[in-house]
Amino acid sequence: MTRIDAKFAALRRERKKAFVSYVMAGDPDFDTSLALVKGLPAAGVDIIELGLPFTDPMADGSTIQLAGQRALESGMTLDRTLELTRRFREGDNTTPIVMMGYYNPIYSRGVDRFLEQAKVAGIDGLIIVDLPPEEDDELCIPAQAAGLNFIRLATPTTDDKRLPKVLQNTSGFVYYVSITGITGAAEAQAADVGPEVARIKSQTDLPVIVGFGIRTPDASQAIAGVADGCVVGSAIVAELANGKPVSDVLAFVKSLSDGAHRA
């Protein structure tokens, strides 16, 4: 059982929905990012999604693209991202961390070497947005064999014919993208999301977590209310981009997690 599996089992016992936060590793710099990540569990975050900075993101809106640029300009690399995870694990051995990003840096490192390093650092799962199910032998199957969850994205355009393929080797949870398009582009609507979550859950026992377009505590509550939890990313990253101190960003995160946990 991975930390992700254990977390969802605990949430089910507590009858609580999951709150997942996304932050870009190294934004705006290593020390600030580490302080933020260390503070997330106390702010009510159940699972941390840690963005791996990459020069050519495809699924990210301008907010997260700029966060990645800031991180890269501050010297963030794959090695430094793993180092940040190791530093976090020195004080927290229970909160799951999911690395979210693109395949190129992993391919460049070499899959076997990367998976060994990620496991040692304390990474629990991967979301690699540019690897479709047809490429499962590339990373998904080796990751699962190494004890990491491989989390797949389902979207409003994932029809009933495609969905079984998406779910085939997914583990940990299913990430449902609530809107078509890039991160931060539109607002998620619970009335639209609910039926789609039900459709996915009819074909899998995995938790379904909804992300994209969630910016407020009320939205966090509404979306978590029709799913197993929600993810907030761009709204949190924007607080950092606006120069807010870590304490203020964490207070904002707490308001969002409170919303999800009220669902």
mmCIF file with all atom_site columns, C-alpha atoms in Angstrom, residues 67-241:
data_model
loop_
_atom_site.group_PDB
_atom_site.id
_atom_site.type_symbol
_atom_site.label_atom_id
_atom_site.label_alt_id
_atom_site.label_comp_id
_atom_site.label_asym_id
_atom_site.label_entity_id
_atom_site.label_seq_id
_atom_site.pdbx_PDB_ins_code
_atom_site.Cartn_x
_atom_site.Cartn_y
_atom_site.Cartn_z
_atom_site.occupancy
_atom_site.B_iso_or_equiv
_atom_site.pdbx_formal_charge
_atom_site.auth_seq_id
_atom_site.auth_comp_id
_atom_site.auth_asym_id
_atom_site.auth_atom_id
_atom_site.pdbx_PDB_model_num
ATOM 1   C CA . ALA A 1 67  ? 5.944   29.558 -12.228 1.00 0.00 ? 67  ALA A CA 1
ATOM 2   C CA . GLY A 1 68  ? 7.976   27.003 -14.140 1.00 0.00 ? 68  GLY A CA 1
ATOM 3   C CA . GLN A 1 69  ? 10.027  29.762 -15.744 1.00 0.00 ? 69  GLN A CA 1
ATOM 4   C CA . ARG A 1 70  ? 10.720  31.348 -12.371 1.00 0.00 ? 70  ARG A CA 1
ATOM 5   C CA . ALA A 1 71  ? 11.773  27.987 -10.971 1.00 0.00 ? 71  ALA A CA 1
ATOM 6   C CA . LEU A 1 72  ? 14.081  27.248 -13.892 1.00 0.00 ? 72  LEU A CA 1
ATOM 7   C CA . GLU A 1 73  ? 15.618  30.714 -13.703 1.00 0.00 ? 73  GLU A CA 1
ATOM 8   C CA . SER A 1 74  ? 16.317  30.179 -10.002 1.00 0.00 ? 74  SER A CA 1
ATOM 9   C CA . GLY A 1 75  ? 18.284  27.034 -10.853 1.00 0.00 ? 75  GLY A CA 1
ATOM 10  C CA . MET A 1 76  ? 15.649  24.354 -10.321 1.00 0.00 ? 76  MET A CA 1
ATOM 11  C CA . THR A 1 77  ? 16.360  20.992 -11.938 1.00 0.00 ? 77  THR A CA 1
ATOM 12  C CA . LEU A 1 78  ? 15.113  17.431 -11.637 1.00 0.00 ? 78  LEU A CA 1
ATOM 13  C CA . ASP A 1 79  ? 17.862  16.766 -9.092  1.00 0.00 ? 79  ASP A CA 1
ATOM 14  C CA . ARG A 1 80  ? 16.863  19.816 -7.059  1.00 0.00 ? 80  ARG A CA 1
ATOM 15  C CA . THR A 1 81  ? 13.212  18.749 -7.195  1.00 0.00 ? 81  THR A CA 1
ATOM 16  C CA . LEU A 1 82  ? 14.153  15.371 -5.768  1.00 0.00 ? 82  LEU A CA 1
ATOM 17  C CA . GLU A 1 83  ? 16.297  17.129 -3.171  1.00 0.00 ? 83  GLU A CA 1
ATOM 18  C CA . LEU A 1 84  ? 13.318  19.269 -2.150  1.00 0.00 ? 84  LEU A CA 1
ATOM 19  C CA . THR A 1 85  ? 11.293  16.095 -1.692  1.00 0.00 ? 85  THR A CA 1
ATOM 20  C CA . ARG A 1 86  ? 14.027  14.522 0.421   1.00 0.00 ? 86  ARG A CA 1
ATOM 21  C CA . ARG A 1 87  ? 14.193  17.626 2.601   1.00 0.00 ? 87  ARG A CA 1
ATOM 22  C CA . PHE A 1 88  ? 10.416  17.524 3.086   1.00 0.00 ? 88  PHE A CA 1
ATOM 23  C CA . ARG A 1 89  ? 10.578  13.850 4.040   1.00 0.00 ? 89  ARG A CA 1
ATOM 24  C CA . GLU A 1 90  ? 13.003  14.641 6.865   1.00 0.00 ? 90  GLU A CA 1
ATOM 25  C CA . GLY A 1 91  ? 10.040  16.013 8.811   1.00 0.00 ? 91  GLY A CA 1
ATOM 26  C CA . ASP A 1 92  ? 7.053   14.261 7.224   1.00 0.00 ? 92  ASP A CA 1
ATOM 27  C CA . ASN A 1 93  ? 6.978   10.597 6.276   1.00 0.00 ? 93  ASN A CA 1
ATOM 28  C CA . THR A 1 94  ? 3.225   10.280 5.775   1.00 0.00 ? 94  THR A CA 1
ATOM 29  C CA . THR A 1 95  ? 1.895   13.008 3.436   1.00 0.00 ? 95  THR A CA 1
ATOM 30  C CA . PRO A 1 96  ? 1.816   11.654 -0.127  1.00 0.00 ? 96  PRO A CA 1
ATOM 31  C CA . ILE A 1 97  ? 3.718   13.510 -2.844  1.00 0.00 ? 97  ILE A CA 1
ATOM 32  C CA . VAL A 1 98  ? 2.797   13.173 -6.503  1.00 0.00 ? 98  VAL A CA 1
ATOM 33  C CA . MET A 1 99  ? 5.261   14.515 -9.059  1.00 0.00 ? 99  MET A CA 1
ATOM 34  C CA . MET A 1 100 ? 3.405   16.134 -11.959 1.00 0.00 ? 100 MET A CA 1
ATOM 35  C CA . GLY A 1 101 ? 5.080   17.087 -15.179 1.00 0.00 ? 101 GLY A CA 1
ATOM 36  C CA . TYR A 1 102 ? 6.276   15.995 -18.592 1.00 0.00 ? 102 TYR A CA 1
ATOM 37  C CA . TYR A 1 103 ? 8.198   12.996 -19.806 1.00 0.00 ? 103 TYR A CA 1
ATOM 38  C CA . ASN A 1 104 ? 11.247  14.658 -21.378 1.00 0.00 ? 104 ASN A CA 1
ATOM 39  C CA . PRO A 1 105 ? 13.276  15.210 -18.168 1.00 0.00 ? 105 PRO A CA 1
ATOM 40  C CA . ILE A 1 106 ? 12.538  11.635 -17.058 1.00 0.00 ? 106 ILE A CA 1
ATOM 41  C CA . TYR A 1 107 ? 13.447  10.190 -20.449 1.00 0.00 ? 107 TYR A CA 1
ATOM 42  C CA . SER A 1 108 ? 16.675  12.189 -20.426 1.00 0.00 ? 108 SER A CA 1
ATOM 43  C CA . ARG A 1 109 ? 17.551  10.836 -16.983 1.00 0.00 ? 109 ARG A CA 1
ATOM 44  C CA . GLY A 1 110 ? 16.645  7.266  -17.923 1.00 0.00 ? 110 GLY A CA 1
ATOM 45  C CA . VAL A 1 111 ? 13.495  5.611  -16.604 1.00 0.00 ? 111 VAL A CA 1
ATOM 46  C CA . ASP A 1 112 ? 15.121  3.036  -14.322 1.00 0.00 ? 112 ASP A CA 1
ATOM 47  C CA . ARG A 1 113 ? 17.514  5.566  -12.792 1.00 0.00 ? 113 ARG A CA 1
ATOM 48  C CA . PHE A 1 114 ? 14.742  8.118  -12.332 1.00 0.00 ? 114 PHE A CA 1
ATOM 49  C CA . LEU A 1 115 ? 12.379  5.663  -10.657 1.00 0.00 ? 115 LEU A CA 1
ATOM 50  C CA . GLU A 1 116 ? 15.088  4.510  -8.260  1.00 0.00 ? 116 GLU A CA 1
ATOM 51  C CA . GLN A 1 117 ? 15.925  8.112  -7.338  1.00 0.00 ? 117 GLN A CA 1
ATOM 52  C CA . ALA A 1 118 ? 12.257  9.125  -7.029  1.00 0.00 ? 118 ALA A CA 1
ATOM 53  C CA . LYS A 1 119 ? 11.505  6.198  -4.729  1.00 0.00 ? 119 LYS A CA 1
ATOM 54  C CA . VAL A 1 120 ? 14.488  6.990  -2.487  1.00 0.00 ? 120 VAL A CA 1
ATOM 55  C CA . ALA A 1 121 ? 13.544  10.684 -2.377  1.00 0.00 ? 121 ALA A CA 1
ATOM 56  C CA . GLY A 1 122 ? 10.000  9.892  -1.225  1.00 0.00 ? 122 GLY A CA 1
ATOM 57  C CA . ILE A 1 123 ? 7.874   10.385 -4.331  1.00 0.00 ? 123 ILE A CA 1
ATOM 58  C CA . ASP A 1 124 ? 4.683   8.306  -4.162  1.00 0.00 ? 124 ASP A CA 1
ATOM 59  C CA . GLY A 1 125 ? 3.079   8.796  -7.555  1.00 0.00 ? 125 GLY A CA 1
ATOM 60  C CA . LEU A 1 126 ? 3.475   10.302 -10.996 1.00 0.00 ? 126 LEU A CA 1
ATOM 61  C CA . ILE A 1 127 ? 1.225   12.344 -13.272 1.00 0.00 ? 127 ILE A CA 1
ATOM 62  C CA . ILE A 1 128 ? 2.938   12.617 -16.647 1.00 0.00 ? 128 ILE A CA 1
ATOM 63  C CA . VAL A 1 129 ? 0.527   14.500 -18.859 1.00 0.00 ? 129 VAL A CA 1
ATOM 64  C CA . ASP A 1 130 ? 2.132   13.794 -22.246 1.00 0.00 ? 130 ASP A CA 1
ATOM 65  C CA . LEU A 1 131 ? 2.297   9.977  -21.981 1.00 0.00 ? 131 LEU A CA 1
ATOM 66  C CA . PRO A 1 132 ? -0.949  8.399  -23.269 1.00 0.00 ? 132 PRO A CA 1
ATOM 67  C CA . PRO A 1 133 ? -2.021  4.866  -22.311 1.00 0.00 ? 133 PRO A CA 1
ATOM 68  C CA . GLU A 1 134 ? -0.579  3.566  -25.577 1.00 0.00 ? 134 GLU A CA 1
ATOM 69  C CA . GLU A 1 135 ? 2.869   4.321  -24.104 1.00 0.00 ? 135 GLU A CA 1
ATOM 70  C CA . ASP A 1 136 ? 2.320   2.487  -20.785 1.00 0.00 ? 136 ASP A CA 1
ATOM 71  C CA . ASP A 1 137 ? 5.361   0.271  -21.312 1.00 0.00 ? 137 ASP A CA 1
ATOM 72  C CA . GLU A 1 138 ? 7.514   3.409  -21.408 1.00 0.00 ? 138 GLU A CA 1
ATOM 73  C CA . LEU A 1 139 ? 6.992   4.564  -17.808 1.00 0.00 ? 139 LEU A CA 1
ATOM 74  C CA . CYS A 1 140 ? 3.623   3.553  -16.329 1.00 0.00 ? 140 CYS A CA 1
ATOM 75  C CA . ILE A 1 141 ? 4.305   -0.191 -16.017 1.00 0.00 ? 141 ILE A CA 1
ATOM 76  C CA . PRO A 1 142 ? 7.879   0.277  -14.709 1.00 0.00 ? 142 PRO A CA 1
ATOM 77  C CA . ALA A 1 143 ? 6.653   2.901  -12.198 1.00 0.00 ? 143 ALA A CA 1
ATOM 78  C CA . GLN A 1 144 ? 3.998   0.581  -10.808 1.00 0.00 ? 144 GLN A CA 1
ATOM 79  C CA . ALA A 1 145 ? 6.547   -2.232 -10.581 1.00 0.00 ? 145 ALA A CA 1
ATOM 80  C CA . ALA A 1 146 ? 8.779   0.134  -8.584  1.00 0.00 ? 146 ALA A CA 1
ATOM 81  C CA . GLY A 1 147 ? 5.941   0.824  -6.119  1.00 0.00 ? 147 GLY A CA 1
ATOM 82  C CA . LEU A 1 148 ? 4.828   4.222  -7.400  1.00 0.00 ? 148 LEU A CA 1
ATOM 83  C CA . ASN A 1 149 ? 1.250   4.996  -8.347  1.00 0.00 ? 149 ASN A CA 1
ATOM 84  C CA . PHE A 1 150 ? 0.718   6.152  -11.926 1.00 0.00 ? 150 PHE A CA 1
ATOM 85  C CA . ILE A 1 151 ? -2.193  8.588  -12.020 1.00 0.00 ? 151 ILE A CA 1
ATOM 86  C CA . ARG A 1 152 ? -3.998  9.205  -15.276 1.00 0.00 ? 152 ARG A CA 1
ATOM 87  C CA . LEU A 1 153 ? -5.997  12.198 -16.443 1.00 0.00 ? 153 LEU A CA 1
ATOM 88  C CA . ALA A 1 154 ? -9.558  11.849 -17.712 1.00 0.00 ? 154 ALA A CA 1
ATOM 89  C CA . THR A 1 155 ? -11.212 14.830 -19.391 1.00 0.00 ? 155 THR A CA 1
ATOM 90  C CA . PRO A 1 156 ? -14.626 15.947 -20.667 1.00 0.00 ? 156 PRO A CA 1
ATOM 91  C CA . THR A 1 157 ? -13.592 14.527 -24.064 1.00 0.00 ? 157 THR A CA 1
ATOM 92  C CA . THR A 1 158 ? -12.742 11.074 -22.672 1.00 0.00 ? 158 THR A CA 1
ATOM 93  C CA . ASP A 1 159 ? -15.755 9.201  -24.037 1.00 0.00 ? 159 ASP A CA 1
ATOM 94  C CA . ASP A 1 160 ? -17.061 5.780  -23.016 1.00 0.00 ? 160 ASP A CA 1
ATOM 95  C CA . LYS A 1 161 ? -14.982 4.089  -25.708 1.00 0.00 ? 161 LYS A CA 1
ATOM 96  C CA . ARG A 1 162 ? -11.741 5.714  -24.533 1.00 0.00 ? 162 ARG A CA 1
ATOM 97  C CA . LEU A 1 163 ? -12.317 5.609  -20.764 1.00 0.00 ? 163 LEU A CA 1
ATOM 98  C CA . PRO A 1 164 ? -11.486 1.896  -20.185 1.00 0.00 ? 164 PRO A CA 1
ATOM 99  C CA . LYS A 1 165 ? -8.130  2.420  -21.895 1.00 0.00 ? 165 LYS A CA 1
ATOM 100 C CA . VAL A 1 166 ? -7.391  5.416  -19.666 1.00 0.00 ? 166 VAL A CA 1
ATOM 101 C CA . LEU A 1 167 ? -8.311  3.456  -16.537 1.00 0.00 ? 167 LEU A CA 1
ATOM 102 C CA . GLN A 1 168 ? -6.482  0.262  -17.513 1.00 0.00 ? 168 GLN A CA 1
ATOM 103 C CA . ASN A 1 169 ? -3.202  0.780  -15.656 1.00 0.00 ? 169 ASN A CA 1
ATOM 104 C CA . THR A 1 170 ? -4.131  3.758  -13.490 1.00 0.00 ? 170 THR A CA 1
ATOM 105 C CA . SER A 1 171 ? -3.582  3.529  -9.728  1.00 0.00 ? 171 SER A CA 1
ATOM 106 C CA . GLY A 1 172 ? -3.794  5.800  -6.690  1.00 0.00 ? 172 GLY A CA 1
ATOM 107 C CA . PHE A 1 173 ? -6.605  7.943  -8.030  1.00 0.00 ? 173 PHE A CA 1
ATOM 108 C CA . VAL A 1 174 ? -8.077  9.243  -11.265 1.00 0.00 ? 174 VAL A CA 1
ATOM 109 C CA . TYR A 1 175 ? -7.540  12.945 -11.945 1.00 0.00 ? 175 TYR A CA 1
ATOM 110 C CA . TYR A 1 176 ? -10.602 14.336 -13.717 1.00 0.00 ? 176 TYR A CA 1
ATOM 111 C CA . VAL A 1 177 ? -9.882  17.546 -15.610 1.00 0.00 ? 177 VAL A CA 1
ATOM 112 C CA . SER A 1 178 ? -13.084 19.537 -15.165 1.00 0.00 ? 178 SER A CA 1
ATOM 113 C CA . ILE A 1 179 ? -12.759 21.760 -18.228 1.00 0.00 ? 179 ILE A CA 1
ATOM 114 C CA . THR A 1 180 ? -11.437 21.531 -21.752 1.00 0.00 ? 180 THR A CA 1
ATOM 115 C CA . GLY A 1 181 ? -8.298  23.554 -22.262 1.00 0.00 ? 181 GLY A CA 1
ATOM 116 C CA . ILE A 1 182 ? -5.399  24.609 -20.064 1.00 0.00 ? 182 ILE A CA 1
ATOM 117 C CA . THR A 1 183 ? -5.040  25.141 -16.320 1.00 0.00 ? 183 THR A CA 1
ATOM 118 C CA . GLY A 1 184 ? -6.562  28.300 -14.894 1.00 0.00 ? 184 GLY A CA 1
ATOM 119 C CA . ALA A 1 185 ? -8.609  29.011 -18.031 1.00 0.00 ? 185 ALA A CA 1
ATOM 120 C CA . ALA A 1 186 ? -12.186 28.653 -16.784 1.00 0.00 ? 186 ALA A CA 1
ATOM 121 C CA . GLU A 1 187 ? -14.217 27.931 -13.680 1.00 0.00 ? 187 GLU A CA 1
ATOM 122 C CA . ALA A 1 188 ? -15.272 24.387 -12.824 1.00 0.00 ? 188 ALA A CA 1
ATOM 123 C CA . GLN A 1 189 ? -19.014 23.830 -12.388 1.00 0.00 ? 189 GLN A CA 1
ATOM 124 C CA . ALA A 1 190 ? -20.244 21.141 -10.007 1.00 0.00 ? 190 ALA A CA 1
ATOM 125 C CA . ALA A 1 191 ? -23.390 20.584 -12.088 1.00 0.00 ? 191 ALA A CA 1
ATOM 126 C CA . ASP A 1 192 ? -21.225 19.639 -15.079 1.00 0.00 ? 192 ASP A CA 1
ATOM 127 C CA . VAL A 1 193 ? -18.630 17.707 -13.102 1.00 0.00 ? 193 VAL A CA 1
ATOM 128 C CA . GLY A 1 194 ? -20.969 15.511 -11.043 1.00 0.00 ? 194 GLY A CA 1
ATOM 129 C CA . PRO A 1 195 ? -22.332 13.349 -13.882 1.00 0.00 ? 195 PRO A CA 1
ATOM 130 C CA . GLU A 1 196 ? -18.849 12.897 -15.336 1.00 0.00 ? 196 GLU A CA 1
ATOM 131 C CA . VAL A 1 197 ? -17.448 11.764 -11.984 1.00 0.00 ? 197 VAL A CA 1
ATOM 132 C CA . ALA A 1 198 ? -20.342 9.299  -11.653 1.00 0.00 ? 198 ALA A CA 1
ATOM 133 C CA . ARG A 1 199 ? -19.592 7.968  -15.141 1.00 0.00 ? 199 ARG A CA 1
ATOM 134 C CA . ILE A 1 200 ? -15.939 7.369  -14.255 1.00 0.00 ? 200 ILE A CA 1
ATOM 135 C CA . LYS A 1 201 ? -16.777 5.818  -10.886 1.00 0.00 ? 201 LYS A CA 1
ATOM 136 C CA . SER A 1 202 ? -19.117 3.357  -12.619 1.00 0.00 ? 202 SER A CA 1
ATOM 137 C CA . GLN A 1 203 ? -16.013 1.874  -14.257 1.00 0.00 ? 203 GLN A CA 1
ATOM 138 C CA . THR A 1 204 ? -13.429 1.997  -11.448 1.00 0.00 ? 204 THR A CA 1
ATOM 139 C CA . ASP A 1 205 ? -13.109 1.647  -7.693  1.00 0.00 ? 205 ASP A CA 1
ATOM 140 C CA . LEU A 1 206 ? -10.385 4.288  -7.614  1.00 0.00 ? 206 LEU A CA 1
ATOM 141 C CA . PRO A 1 207 ? -11.065 7.684  -6.024  1.00 0.00 ? 207 PRO A CA 1
ATOM 142 C CA . VAL A 1 208 ? -11.848 10.430 -8.543  1.00 0.00 ? 208 VAL A CA 1
ATOM 143 C CA . ILE A 1 209 ? -10.273 13.802 -7.789  1.00 0.00 ? 209 ILE A CA 1
ATOM 144 C CA . VAL A 1 210 ? -11.271 16.878 -9.787  1.00 0.00 ? 210 VAL A CA 1
ATOM 145 C CA . GLY A 1 211 ? -8.904  19.647 -10.819 1.00 0.00 ? 211 GLY A CA 1
ATOM 146 C CA . PHE A 1 212 ? -8.652  22.722 -13.081 1.00 0.00 ? 212 PHE A CA 1
ATOM 147 C CA . GLY A 1 213 ? -10.799 25.816 -12.551 1.00 0.00 ? 213 GLY A CA 1
ATOM 148 C CA . ILE A 1 214 ? -11.143 25.748 -8.735  1.00 0.00 ? 214 ILE A CA 1
ATOM 149 C CA . ARG A 1 215 ? -10.165 29.048 -7.122  1.00 0.00 ? 215 ARG A CA 1
ATOM 150 C CA . THR A 1 216 ? -12.248 29.670 -3.992  1.00 0.00 ? 216 THR A CA 1
ATOM 151 C CA . PRO A 1 217 ? -13.261 27.859 -0.794  1.00 0.00 ? 217 PRO A CA 1
ATOM 152 C CA . ASP A 1 218 ? -16.869 27.700 -2.043  1.00 0.00 ? 218 ASP A CA 1
ATOM 153 C CA . ALA A 1 219 ? -15.767 26.152 -5.329  1.00 0.00 ? 219 ALA A CA 1
ATOM 154 C CA . SER A 1 220 ? -13.532 23.740 -3.441  1.00 0.00 ? 220 SER A CA 1
ATOM 155 C CA . GLN A 1 221 ? -16.507 22.644 -1.348  1.00 0.00 ? 221 GLN A CA 1
ATOM 156 C CA . ALA A 1 222 ? -18.866 22.379 -4.312  1.00 0.00 ? 222 ALA A CA 1
ATOM 157 C CA . ILE A 1 223 ? -16.516 20.310 -6.463  1.00 0.00 ? 223 ILE A CA 1
ATOM 158 C CA . ALA A 1 224 ? -15.383 18.063 -3.609  1.00 0.00 ? 224 ALA A CA 1
ATOM 159 C CA . GLY A 1 225 ? -19.073 17.504 -2.881  1.00 0.00 ? 225 GLY A CA 1
ATOM 160 C CA . VAL A 1 226 ? -19.580 15.721 -6.205  1.00 0.00 ? 226 VAL A CA 1
ATOM 161 C CA . ALA A 1 227 ? -16.251 13.834 -6.223  1.00 0.00 ? 227 ALA A CA 1
ATOM 162 C CA . ASP A 1 228 ? -13.800 12.202 -3.826  1.00 0.00 ? 228 ASP A CA 1
ATOM 163 C CA . GLY A 1 229 ? -11.896 15.464 -3.513  1.00 0.00 ? 229 GLY A CA 1
ATOM 164 C CA . CYS A 1 230 ? -10.470 18.367 -5.458  1.00 0.00 ? 230 CYS A CA 1
ATOM 165 C CA . VAL A 1 231 ? -7.167  19.832 -6.622  1.00 0.00 ? 231 VAL A CA 1
ATOM 166 C CA . VAL A 1 232 ? -6.236  23.515 -6.558  1.00 0.00 ? 232 VAL A CA 1
ATOM 167 C CA . GLY A 1 233 ? -3.128  24.690 -8.369  1.00 0.00 ? 233 GLY A CA 1
ATOM 168 C CA . SER A 1 234 ? -3.181  27.947 -10.336 1.00 0.00 ? 234 SER A CA 1
ATOM 169 C CA . ALA A 1 235 ? -4.964  29.894 -7.589  1.00 0.00 ? 235 ALA A CA 1
ATOM 170 C CA . ILE A 1 236 ? -2.257  28.936 -5.083  1.00 0.00 ? 236 ILE A CA 1
ATOM 171 C CA . VAL A 1 237 ? 0.590   29.571 -7.524  1.00 0.00 ? 237 VAL A CA 1
ATOM 172 C CA . ALA A 1 238 ? -0.910  32.994 -8.280  1.00 0.00 ? 238 ALA A CA 1
ATOM 173 C CA . GLU A 1 239 ? -0.650  33.962 -4.612  1.00 0.00 ? 239 GLU A CA 1
ATOM 174 C CA . LEU A 1 240 ? 3.094   33.329 -4.741  1.00 0.00 ? 240 LEU A CA 1
ATOM 175 C CA . ALA A 1 241 ? 3.388   35.188 -8.037  1.00 0.00 ? 241 ALA A CA 1
#
